[in-house]
Amino acid sequence: MRRPLIVGNWKLHKTLGETLELVNAIKTGSENSTEVDIAVAPVFTALSVARATLAESRVGLAAQNCYPEKQGAFTGEVSPALLKDIGCLFVILGHSERRQLFGEDGAFINRKVHAVIKEGLVAILCIGETLAQREAGTTFDILATQLREGLQKISAEDMKQVVIAYEPVWAIGTGKTATPEQAEEVHAFIRSLLASTFDAGVAQSTRILYGGSVKPDNVDNLMAQPDLDGALVGGASLKSADFLRIINFQKS
Ligand code: PGA
């Protein structure tokens, strides 16, 4: 069975002081949430502070991005090796903000997926269609392309270190969530792609998260869908009460 995974993507938010406050609240509030895997992704500069607080907790550390080289003349970049060194378990890759605002393409994201796996970390590979693509009826084509590009030359064995996050771009930060049925339709499609790309075992064991305006009031219905294995949470992960409610979802 796939264990649910809830990841808080803090994006460009929180000072060191605010990070400490939030991780402390999440650490304490999640002590009894034993049925779910939890991670938070603070900004790079706050990873070390978050790590110190979360070391003995149920909450794992995630990074929001990385560069696909170990070290070298890459000014301004951070490698998976350094993220591992600081205690990260997960790295979010291919987020639509990286694709749209920073021009990341499928080949570059694929290099990052390889680099993260090689370092022994888990890659959270984000894919998702824009509103225009959904309205043009190309959602499945777009997702198939992003998945194929992102997982180029990734083996079935490597897939143990990959989580997929379906994040419809039109639902990110907009308050518009995909309906549980819309999300389930896409998740089932992604799982079928994993079966045809790899095998039934990989399709059944790979966690597929949903992201895009996940909130305390919609998480229960989303998580009730059979192919939703968790959530990548942006805005609602910045408030401890909201994030803790999401972690403690009740399938309805
Ligand atoms: P949101 O962000 O929950 O604020 O929509 C999700 C994400 O970008 O991962």
PDB file of C-alpha atoms and ligand atoms in Angstrom:
ATOM      1  CA  MET A   1       0.000   0.000   0.000  1.00  0.00           C
ATOM      2  CA  ARG A   2       1.078   3.532  -0.705  1.00  0.00           C
ATOM      3  CA  ARG A   3       1.591   5.637   2.401  1.00  0.00           C
ATOM      4  CA  PRO A   4       0.132   9.133   2.071  1.00  0.00           C
ATOM      5  CA  LEU A   5       2.683  11.939   1.783  1.00  0.00           C
ATOM      6  CA  ILE A   6       1.900  15.578   2.533  1.00  0.00           C
ATOM      7  CA  VAL A   7       4.539  18.139   1.567  1.00  0.00           C
ATOM      8  CA  GLY A   8       4.457  21.836   2.421  1.00  0.00           C
ATOM      9  CA  ASN A   9       6.026  23.989  -0.279  1.00  0.00           C
ATOM     10  CA  TRP A  10       6.819  27.268   1.414  1.00  0.00           C
ATOM     11  CA  LYS A  11       8.077  28.936  -1.771  1.00  0.00           C
ATOM     12  CA  LEU A  12       9.719  32.338  -1.101  1.00  0.00           C
ATOM     13  CA  HIS A  13       8.292  32.850   2.378  1.00  0.00           C
ATOM     14  CA  LYS A  14       9.450  32.918   6.004  1.00  0.00           C
ATOM     15  CA  THR A  15      12.441  34.424   7.758  1.00  0.00           C
ATOM     16  CA  LEU A  16      14.579  32.316  10.093  1.00  0.00           C
ATOM     17  CA  GLY A  17      12.467  33.370  13.075  1.00  0.00           C
ATOM     18  CA  GLU A  18       9.230  32.577  11.263  1.00  0.00           C
ATOM     19  CA  THR A  19      10.647  29.255  10.111  1.00  0.00           C
ATOM     20  CA  LEU A  20      11.497  28.271  13.678  1.00  0.00           C
ATOM     21  CA  GLU A  21       8.019  29.158  14.853  1.00  0.00           C
ATOM     22  CA  LEU A  22       6.318  27.199  12.072  1.00  0.00           C
ATOM     23  CA  VAL A  23       8.480  24.069  12.249  1.00  0.00           C
ATOM     24  CA  ASN A  24       8.086  23.948  16.018  1.00  0.00           C
ATOM     25  CA  ALA A  25       4.311  24.095  15.687  1.00  0.00           C
ATOM     26  CA  ILE A  26       4.292  21.448  12.952  1.00  0.00           C
ATOM     27  CA  LYS A  27       6.666  19.203  14.880  1.00  0.00           C
ATOM     28  CA  THR A  28       4.519  19.296  18.010  1.00  0.00           C
ATOM     29  CA  GLY A  29       1.228  19.107  16.160  1.00  0.00           C
ATOM     30  CA  SER A  30       2.210  16.110  14.042  1.00  0.00           C
ATOM     31  CA  GLU A  31       3.478  13.828  16.798  1.00  0.00           C
ATOM     32  CA  ASN A  32       0.420  11.581  16.600  1.00  0.00           C
ATOM     33  CA  SER A  33       0.013  11.649  12.832  1.00  0.00           C
ATOM     34  CA  THR A  34       1.566   8.245  12.365  1.00  0.00           C
ATOM     35  CA  GLU A  35      -0.387   7.221   9.270  1.00  0.00           C
ATOM     36  CA  VAL A  36       1.129   9.811   6.987  1.00  0.00           C
ATOM     37  CA  ASP A  37       4.569  10.887   5.798  1.00  0.00           C
ATOM     38  CA  ILE A  38       5.154  14.620   6.193  1.00  0.00           C
ATOM     39  CA  ALA A  39       7.742  17.013   4.806  1.00  0.00           C
ATOM     40  CA  VAL A  40       8.251  20.752   4.587  1.00  0.00           C
ATOM     41  CA  ALA A  41      10.268  22.694   2.019  1.00  0.00           C
ATOM     42  CA  PRO A  42      11.548  26.006   3.430  1.00  0.00           C
ATOM     43  CA  VAL A  43      13.789  28.379   1.473  1.00  0.00           C
ATOM     44  CA  PHE A  44      17.425  27.246   1.159  1.00  0.00           C
ATOM     45  CA  THR A  45      18.639  29.731   3.766  1.00  0.00           C
ATOM     46  CA  ALA A  46      16.271  28.310   6.402  1.00  0.00           C
ATOM     47  CA  LEU A  47      16.972  24.607   5.801  1.00  0.00           C
ATOM     48  CA  SER A  48      19.600  24.389   8.491  1.00  0.00           C
ATOM     49  CA  VAL A  49      17.418  26.010  11.154  1.00  0.00           C
ATOM     50  CA  ALA A  50      14.482  23.791  10.172  1.00  0.00           C
ATOM     51  CA  ARG A  51      16.721  20.731  10.261  1.00  0.00           C
ATOM     52  CA  ALA A  52      17.859  21.414  13.820  1.00  0.00           C
ATOM     53  CA  THR A  53      14.263  21.528  15.025  1.00  0.00           C
ATOM     54  CA  LEU A  54      12.942  18.638  12.934  1.00  0.00           C
ATOM     55  CA  ALA A  55      15.839  16.228  13.498  1.00  0.00           C
ATOM     56  CA  GLU A  56      14.004  14.067  16.020  1.00  0.00           C
ATOM     57  CA  SER A  57      10.546  14.537  14.546  1.00  0.00           C
ATOM     58  CA  ARG A  58       8.200  12.823  12.114  1.00  0.00           C
ATOM     59  CA  VAL A  59       8.620  15.703   9.677  1.00  0.00           C
ATOM     60  CA  GLY A  60      11.130  15.332   6.844  1.00  0.00           C
ATOM     61  CA  LEU A  61      12.950  18.121   5.108  1.00  0.00           C
ATOM     62  CA  ALA A  62      12.522  18.935   1.434  1.00  0.00           C
ATOM     63  CA  ALA A  63      14.240  21.416  -0.868  1.00  0.00           C
ATOM     64  CA  GLN A  64      12.373  23.417  -3.482  1.00  0.00           C
ATOM     65  CA  ASN A  65      14.903  23.020  -6.264  1.00  0.00           C
ATOM     66  CA  CYS A  66      18.491  22.037  -7.046  1.00  0.00           C
ATOM     67  CA  TYR A  67      21.157  22.160  -9.732  1.00  0.00           C
ATOM     68  CA  PRO A  68      22.065  18.875 -11.415  1.00  0.00           C
ATOM     69  CA  GLU A  69      25.823  18.974 -10.712  1.00  0.00           C
ATOM     70  CA  LYS A  70      27.655  17.956  -7.565  1.00  0.00           C
ATOM     71  CA  GLN A  71      29.966  20.966  -7.378  1.00  0.00           C
ATOM     72  CA  GLY A  72      31.881  23.396  -9.556  1.00  0.00           C
ATOM     73  CA  ALA A  73      31.666  26.804 -11.162  1.00  0.00           C
ATOM     74  CA  PHE A  74      27.891  27.234 -10.982  1.00  0.00           C
ATOM     75  CA  THR A  75      27.412  30.552  -9.215  1.00  0.00           C
ATOM     76  CA  GLY A  76      24.255  30.773  -7.198  1.00  0.00           C
ATOM     77  CA  GLU A  77      23.313  27.098  -7.410  1.00  0.00           C
ATOM     78  CA  VAL A  78      22.831  24.318  -4.835  1.00  0.00           C
ATOM     79  CA  SER A  79      23.567  20.644  -5.482  1.00  0.00           C
ATOM     80  CA  PRO A  80      21.705  17.533  -4.304  1.00  0.00           C
ATOM     81  CA  ALA A  81      24.883  16.568  -2.414  1.00  0.00           C
ATOM     82  CA  LEU A  82      24.669  19.750  -0.337  1.00  0.00           C
ATOM     83  CA  LEU A  83      20.957  19.235   0.216  1.00  0.00           C
ATOM     84  CA  LYS A  84      21.665  15.747   1.483  1.00  0.00           C
ATOM     85  CA  ASP A  85      24.415  17.143   3.678  1.00  0.00           C
ATOM     86  CA  ILE A  86      21.961  19.548   5.284  1.00  0.00           C
ATOM     87  CA  GLY A  87      19.455  16.754   5.940  1.00  0.00           C
ATOM     88  CA  CYS A  88      17.007  16.942   3.068  1.00  0.00           C
ATOM     89  CA  LEU A  89      15.197  13.767   2.056  1.00  0.00           C
ATOM     90  CA  PHE A  90      13.170  15.195  -0.836  1.00  0.00           C
ATOM     91  CA  VAL A  91      13.695  17.710  -3.634  1.00  0.00           C
ATOM     92  CA  ILE A  92      10.771  19.312  -5.471  1.00  0.00           C
ATOM     93  CA  LEU A  93      11.562  19.464  -9.196  1.00  0.00           C
ATOM     94  CA  GLY A  94       9.849  20.874 -12.264  1.00  0.00           C
ATOM     95  CA  HIS A  95       7.418  23.043 -10.340  1.00  0.00           C
ATOM     96  CA  SER A  96       5.369  25.116 -12.792  1.00  0.00           C
ATOM     97  CA  GLU A  97       6.886  28.292 -11.341  1.00  0.00           C
ATOM     98  CA  ARG A  98      10.343  26.957 -12.267  1.00  0.00           C
ATOM     99  CA  ARG A  99       9.104  26.019 -15.723  1.00  0.00           C
ATOM    100  CA  GLN A 100       7.301  29.317 -16.376  1.00  0.00           C
ATOM    101  CA  LEU A 101       9.350  31.941 -14.520  1.00  0.00           C
ATOM    102  CA  PHE A 102      12.801  30.397 -14.891  1.00  0.00           C
ATOM    103  CA  GLY A 103      12.482  28.734 -18.289  1.00  0.00           C
ATOM    104  CA  GLU A 104      13.234  25.198 -17.121  1.00  0.00           C
ATOM    105  CA  ASP A 105      12.549  22.615 -19.808  1.00  0.00           C
ATOM    106  CA  GLY A 106      11.958  18.880 -19.632  1.00  0.00           C
ATOM    107  CA  ALA A 107      15.567  17.946 -20.437  1.00  0.00           C
ATOM    108  CA  PHE A 108      16.960  20.155 -17.662  1.00  0.00           C
ATOM    109  CA  ILE A 109      14.417  18.848 -15.174  1.00  0.00           C
ATOM    110  CA  ASN A 110      15.327  15.296 -16.174  1.00  0.00           C
ATOM    111  CA  ARG A 111      18.999  16.003 -15.376  1.00  0.00           C
ATOM    112  CA  LYS A 112      17.910  17.147 -11.925  1.00  0.00           C
ATOM    113  CA  VAL A 113      15.806  14.013 -11.386  1.00  0.00           C
ATOM    114  CA  HIS A 114      18.856  11.880 -12.179  1.00  0.00           C
ATOM    115  CA  ALA A 115      21.120  13.952  -9.924  1.00  0.00           C
ATOM    116  CA  VAL A 116      18.699  13.744  -6.992  1.00  0.00           C
ATOM    117  CA  ILE A 117      18.264   9.973  -7.331  1.00  0.00           C
ATOM    118  CA  LYS A 118      22.014   9.470  -7.627  1.00  0.00           C
ATOM    119  CA  GLU A 119      22.463  11.265  -4.313  1.00  0.00           C
ATOM    120  CA  GLY A 120      19.973   8.935  -2.635  1.00  0.00           C
ATOM    121  CA  LEU A 121      17.238  11.543  -2.266  1.00  0.00           C
ATOM    122  CA  VAL A 122      13.631  11.423  -3.439  1.00  0.00           C
ATOM    123  CA  ALA A 123      12.611  13.551  -6.424  1.00  0.00           C
ATOM    124  CA  ILE A 124       9.121  15.056  -6.327  1.00  0.00           C
ATOM    125  CA  LEU A 125       8.511  15.616 -10.029  1.00  0.00           C
ATOM    126  CA  CYS A 126       5.767  18.180 -10.687  1.00  0.00           C
ATOM    127  CA  ILE A 127       3.724  18.119 -13.858  1.00  0.00           C
ATOM    128  CA  GLY A 128       0.605  20.033 -14.825  1.00  0.00           C
ATOM    129  CA  GLU A 129      -1.339  21.722 -17.610  1.00  0.00           C
ATOM    130  CA  THR A 130      -2.247  25.403 -17.964  1.00  0.00           C
ATOM    131  CA  LEU A 131      -5.829  26.598 -18.249  1.00  0.00           C
ATOM    132  CA  ALA A 132      -5.368  27.221 -21.986  1.00  0.00           C
ATOM    133  CA  GLN A 133      -4.103  23.672 -22.459  1.00  0.00           C
ATOM    134  CA  ARG A 134      -7.014  22.233 -20.476  1.00  0.00           C
ATOM    135  CA  GLU A 135      -9.502  24.260 -22.492  1.00  0.00           C
ATOM    136  CA  ALA A 136      -7.845  23.180 -25.724  1.00  0.00           C
ATOM    137  CA  GLY A 137      -8.313  19.551 -24.674  1.00  0.00           C
ATOM    138  CA  THR A 138      -4.570  18.810 -24.586  1.00  0.00           C
ATOM    139  CA  THR A 139      -4.233  18.059 -20.856  1.00  0.00           C
ATOM    140  CA  PHE A 140      -3.334  14.394 -21.271  1.00  0.00           C
ATOM    141  CA  ASP A 141      -0.866  15.097 -24.112  1.00  0.00           C
ATOM    142  CA  ILE A 142       0.885  17.761 -22.036  1.00  0.00           C
ATOM    143  CA  LEU A 143       1.099  15.530 -18.974  1.00  0.00           C
ATOM    144  CA  ALA A 144       2.343  12.566 -21.010  1.00  0.00           C
ATOM    145  CA  THR A 145       5.071  14.752 -22.540  1.00  0.00           C
ATOM    146  CA  GLN A 146       6.149  16.237 -19.199  1.00  0.00           C
ATOM    147  CA  LEU A 147       6.229  12.797 -17.615  1.00  0.00           C
ATOM    148  CA  ARG A 148       8.162  11.239 -20.503  1.00  0.00           C
ATOM    149  CA  GLU A 149      10.709  14.066 -20.547  1.00  0.00           C
ATOM    150  CA  GLY A 150      11.089  14.179 -16.772  1.00  0.00           C
ATOM    151  CA  LEU A 151      11.579  10.414 -16.470  1.00  0.00           C
ATOM    152  CA  GLN A 152      13.850   9.933 -19.475  1.00  0.00           C
ATOM    153  CA  LYS A 153      16.292   7.058 -18.768  1.00  0.00           C
ATOM    154  CA  ILE A 154      14.912   6.539 -15.265  1.00  0.00           C
ATOM    155  CA  SER A 155      14.690   2.823 -14.425  1.00  0.00           C
ATOM    156  CA  ALA A 156      11.950   0.934 -12.600  1.00  0.00           C
ATOM    157  CA  GLU A 157      14.392   0.609  -9.697  1.00  0.00           C
ATOM    158  CA  ASP A 158      15.006   4.393  -9.698  1.00  0.00           C
ATOM    159  CA  MET A 159      11.256   4.946  -9.423  1.00  0.00           C
ATOM    160  CA  LYS A 160      11.461   3.953  -5.749  1.00  0.00           C
ATOM    161  CA  GLN A 161      12.994   7.431  -5.343  1.00  0.00           C
ATOM    162  CA  VAL A 162      10.413   9.298  -7.378  1.00  0.00           C
ATOM    163  CA  VAL A 163       7.108  10.864  -6.335  1.00  0.00           C
ATOM    164  CA  ILE A 164       4.911  12.484  -8.975  1.00  0.00           C
ATOM    165  CA  ALA A 165       2.964  15.642  -8.142  1.00  0.00           C
ATOM    166  CA  TYR A 166       0.067  16.582 -10.413  1.00  0.00           C
ATOM    167  CA  GLU A 167      -0.365  20.338 -10.133  1.00  0.00           C
ATOM    168  CA  PRO A 168      -2.759  21.923 -12.619  1.00  0.00           C
ATOM    169  CA  VAL A 169      -1.220  25.356 -13.186  1.00  0.00           C
ATOM    170  CA  TRP A 170      -4.665  26.983 -13.139  1.00  0.00           C
ATOM    171  CA  ALA A 171      -5.208  25.737  -9.581  1.00  0.00           C
ATOM    172  CA  ILE A 172      -1.917  26.912  -8.070  1.00  0.00           C
ATOM    173  CA  GLY A 173      -2.359  29.852  -5.739  1.00  0.00           C
ATOM    174  CA  THR A 174      -5.686  30.713  -7.353  1.00  0.00           C
ATOM    175  CA  GLY A 175      -8.109  29.209  -4.859  1.00  0.00           C
ATOM    176  CA  LYS A 176      -9.511  27.122  -7.738  1.00  0.00           C
ATOM    177  CA  THR A 177      -9.025  23.481  -6.889  1.00  0.00           C
ATOM    178  CA  ALA A 178      -9.509  20.651  -9.319  1.00  0.00           C
ATOM    179  CA  THR A 179     -12.623  18.760  -8.276  1.00  0.00           C
ATOM    180  CA  PRO A 180     -11.881  15.388  -6.708  1.00  0.00           C
ATOM    181  CA  GLU A 181     -13.212  13.792  -9.911  1.00  0.00           C
ATOM    182  CA  GLN A 182     -10.989  15.934 -12.166  1.00  0.00           C
ATOM    183  CA  ALA A 183      -7.966  15.123 -10.033  1.00  0.00           C
ATOM    184  CA  GLU A 184      -8.764  11.412  -9.902  1.00  0.00           C
ATOM    185  CA  GLU A 185      -9.193  11.255 -13.677  1.00  0.00           C
ATOM    186  CA  VAL A 186      -5.704  12.687 -14.159  1.00  0.00           C
ATOM    187  CA  HIS A 187      -4.107  10.619 -11.407  1.00  0.00           C
ATOM    188  CA  ALA A 188      -5.519   7.418 -12.889  1.00  0.00           C
ATOM    189  CA  PHE A 189      -4.167   8.519 -16.277  1.00  0.00           C
ATOM    190  CA  ILE A 190      -0.696   9.167 -14.805  1.00  0.00           C
ATOM    191  CA  ARG A 191      -0.778   5.744 -13.152  1.00  0.00           C
ATOM    192  CA  SER A 192      -1.649   4.131 -16.473  1.00  0.00           C
ATOM    193  CA  LEU A 193       1.302   5.952 -18.060  1.00  0.00           C
ATOM    194  CA  LEU A 194       3.589   4.604 -15.341  1.00  0.00           C
ATOM    195  CA  ALA A 195       2.288   1.095 -16.063  1.00  0.00           C
ATOM    196  CA  SER A 196       3.012   1.416 -19.781  1.00  0.00           C
ATOM    197  CA  THR A 197       6.371   3.166 -19.295  1.00  0.00           C
ATOM    198  CA  PHE A 198       7.583   0.815 -16.544  1.00  0.00           C
ATOM    199  CA  ASP A 199       5.347  -1.962 -15.230  1.00  0.00           C
ATOM    200  CA  ALA A 200       2.291  -2.594 -13.066  1.00  0.00           C
ATOM    201  CA  GLY A 201       4.435  -2.788  -9.932  1.00  0.00           C
ATOM    202  CA  VAL A 202       5.865   0.696 -10.465  1.00  0.00           C
ATOM    203  CA  ALA A 203       2.397   2.050 -11.267  1.00  0.00           C
ATOM    204  CA  GLN A 204       0.975   0.612  -8.056  1.00  0.00           C
ATOM    205  CA  SER A 205       3.823   1.670  -5.777  1.00  0.00           C
ATOM    206  CA  THR A 206       4.538   5.212  -7.032  1.00  0.00           C
ATOM    207  CA  ARG A 207       2.947   7.964  -4.993  1.00  0.00           C
ATOM    208  CA  ILE A 208       1.058  10.587  -6.983  1.00  0.00           C
ATOM    209  CA  LEU A 209       0.363  13.778  -5.047  1.00  0.00           C
ATOM    210  CA  TYR A 210      -2.159  16.444  -5.952  1.00  0.00           C
ATOM    211  CA  GLY A 211      -1.243  20.126  -5.669  1.00  0.00           C
ATOM    212  CA  GLY A 212      -3.165  23.312  -6.359  1.00  0.00           C
ATOM    213  CA  SER A 213      -5.096  25.209  -3.669  1.00  0.00           C
ATOM    214  CA  VAL A 214      -5.293  22.255  -1.283  1.00  0.00           C
ATOM    215  CA  LYS A 215      -6.939  23.600   1.867  1.00  0.00           C
ATOM    216  CA  PRO A 216      -8.402  22.241   5.113  1.00  0.00           C
ATOM    217  CA  ASP A 217     -11.875  22.353   3.589  1.00  0.00           C
ATOM    218  CA  ASN A 218     -11.148  20.374   0.427  1.00  0.00           C
ATOM    219  CA  VAL A 219      -8.425  17.945   1.454  1.00  0.00           C
ATOM    220  CA  ASP A 220     -10.817  15.277   2.774  1.00  0.00           C
ATOM    221  CA  ASN A 221     -12.707  14.925  -0.497  1.00  0.00           C
ATOM    222  CA  LEU A 222      -9.514  14.964  -2.540  1.00  0.00           C
ATOM    223  CA  MET A 223      -7.836  12.319  -0.392  1.00  0.00           C
ATOM    224  CA  ALA A 224     -10.903  10.081  -0.659  1.00  0.00           C
ATOM    225  CA  GLN A 225      -9.987   9.429  -4.308  1.00  0.00           C
ATOM    226  CA  PRO A 226      -8.251   6.088  -4.821  1.00  0.00           C
ATOM    227  CA  ASP A 227      -5.323   7.405  -6.875  1.00  0.00           C
ATOM    228  CA  LEU A 228      -4.524  10.456  -4.745  1.00  0.00           C
ATOM    229  CA  ASP A 229      -1.651   9.568  -2.448  1.00  0.00           C
ATOM    230  CA  GLY A 230      -1.105  12.904  -0.799  1.00  0.00           C
ATOM    231  CA  ALA A 231      -0.728  16.589  -1.431  1.00  0.00           C
ATOM    232  CA  LEU A 232       1.809  19.253  -2.302  1.00  0.00           C
ATOM    233  CA  VAL A 233       0.548  22.256  -0.394  1.00  0.00           C
ATOM    234  CA  GLY A 234       1.586  25.859  -1.027  1.00  0.00           C
ATOM    235  CA  GLY A 235      -0.351  28.683   0.645  1.00  0.00           C
ATOM    236  CA  ALA A 236      -2.031  26.543   3.284  1.00  0.00           C
ATOM    237  CA  SER A 237       1.328  25.130   4.426  1.00  0.00           C
ATOM    238  CA  LEU A 238       2.358  28.559   5.741  1.00  0.00           C
ATOM    239  CA  LYS A 239      -0.106  28.433   8.636  1.00  0.00           C
ATOM    240  CA  SER A 240       0.446  25.671  11.165  1.00  0.00           C
ATOM    241  CA  ALA A 241      -3.254  25.163  11.941  1.00  0.00           C
ATOM    242  CA  ASP A 242      -4.130  24.746   8.272  1.00  0.00           C
ATOM    243  CA  PHE A 243      -1.184  22.464   7.523  1.00  0.00           C
ATOM    244  CA  LEU A 244      -1.871  20.298  10.572  1.00  0.00           C
ATOM    245  CA  ARG A 245      -5.525  19.955   9.558  1.00  0.00           C
ATOM    246  CA  ILE A 246      -4.394  18.888   6.076  1.00  0.00           C
ATOM    247  CA  ILE A 247      -1.980  16.309   7.515  1.00  0.00           C
ATOM    248  CA  ASN A 248      -4.851  14.940   9.593  1.00  0.00           C
ATOM    249  CA  PHE A 249      -7.189  14.587   6.619  1.00  0.00           C
ATOM    250  CA  GLN A 250     -10.198  12.360   7.066  1.00  0.00           C
ATOM    251  CA  LYS A 251     -11.150  10.507   3.907  1.00  0.00           C
ATOM    252  CA  SER A 252     -14.771  11.409   3.316  1.00  0.00           C
TER     253      SER A 252
HETATM  254  P1  PGA B   1      -1.008  26.375  -3.575  1.00  0.00           P
HETATM  255  O1  PGA B   1       0.425  25.953  -4.202  1.00  0.00           O
HETATM  256  O2  PGA B   1      -1.376  25.309  -2.596  1.00  0.00           O
HETATM  257  O3  PGA B   1      -0.764  27.712  -2.950  1.00  0.00           O
HETATM  258  O4  PGA B   1      -1.963  26.440  -4.727  1.00  0.00           O
HETATM  259  C1  PGA B   1       0.715  24.629  -4.515  1.00  0.00           C
HETATM  260  C2  PGA B   1       2.091  24.515  -5.115  1.00  0.00           C
HETATM  261  O5  PGA B   1       2.486  25.416  -5.868  1.00  0.00           O
HETATM  262  O6  PGA B   1       2.819  23.540  -4.867  1.00  0.00           O
END
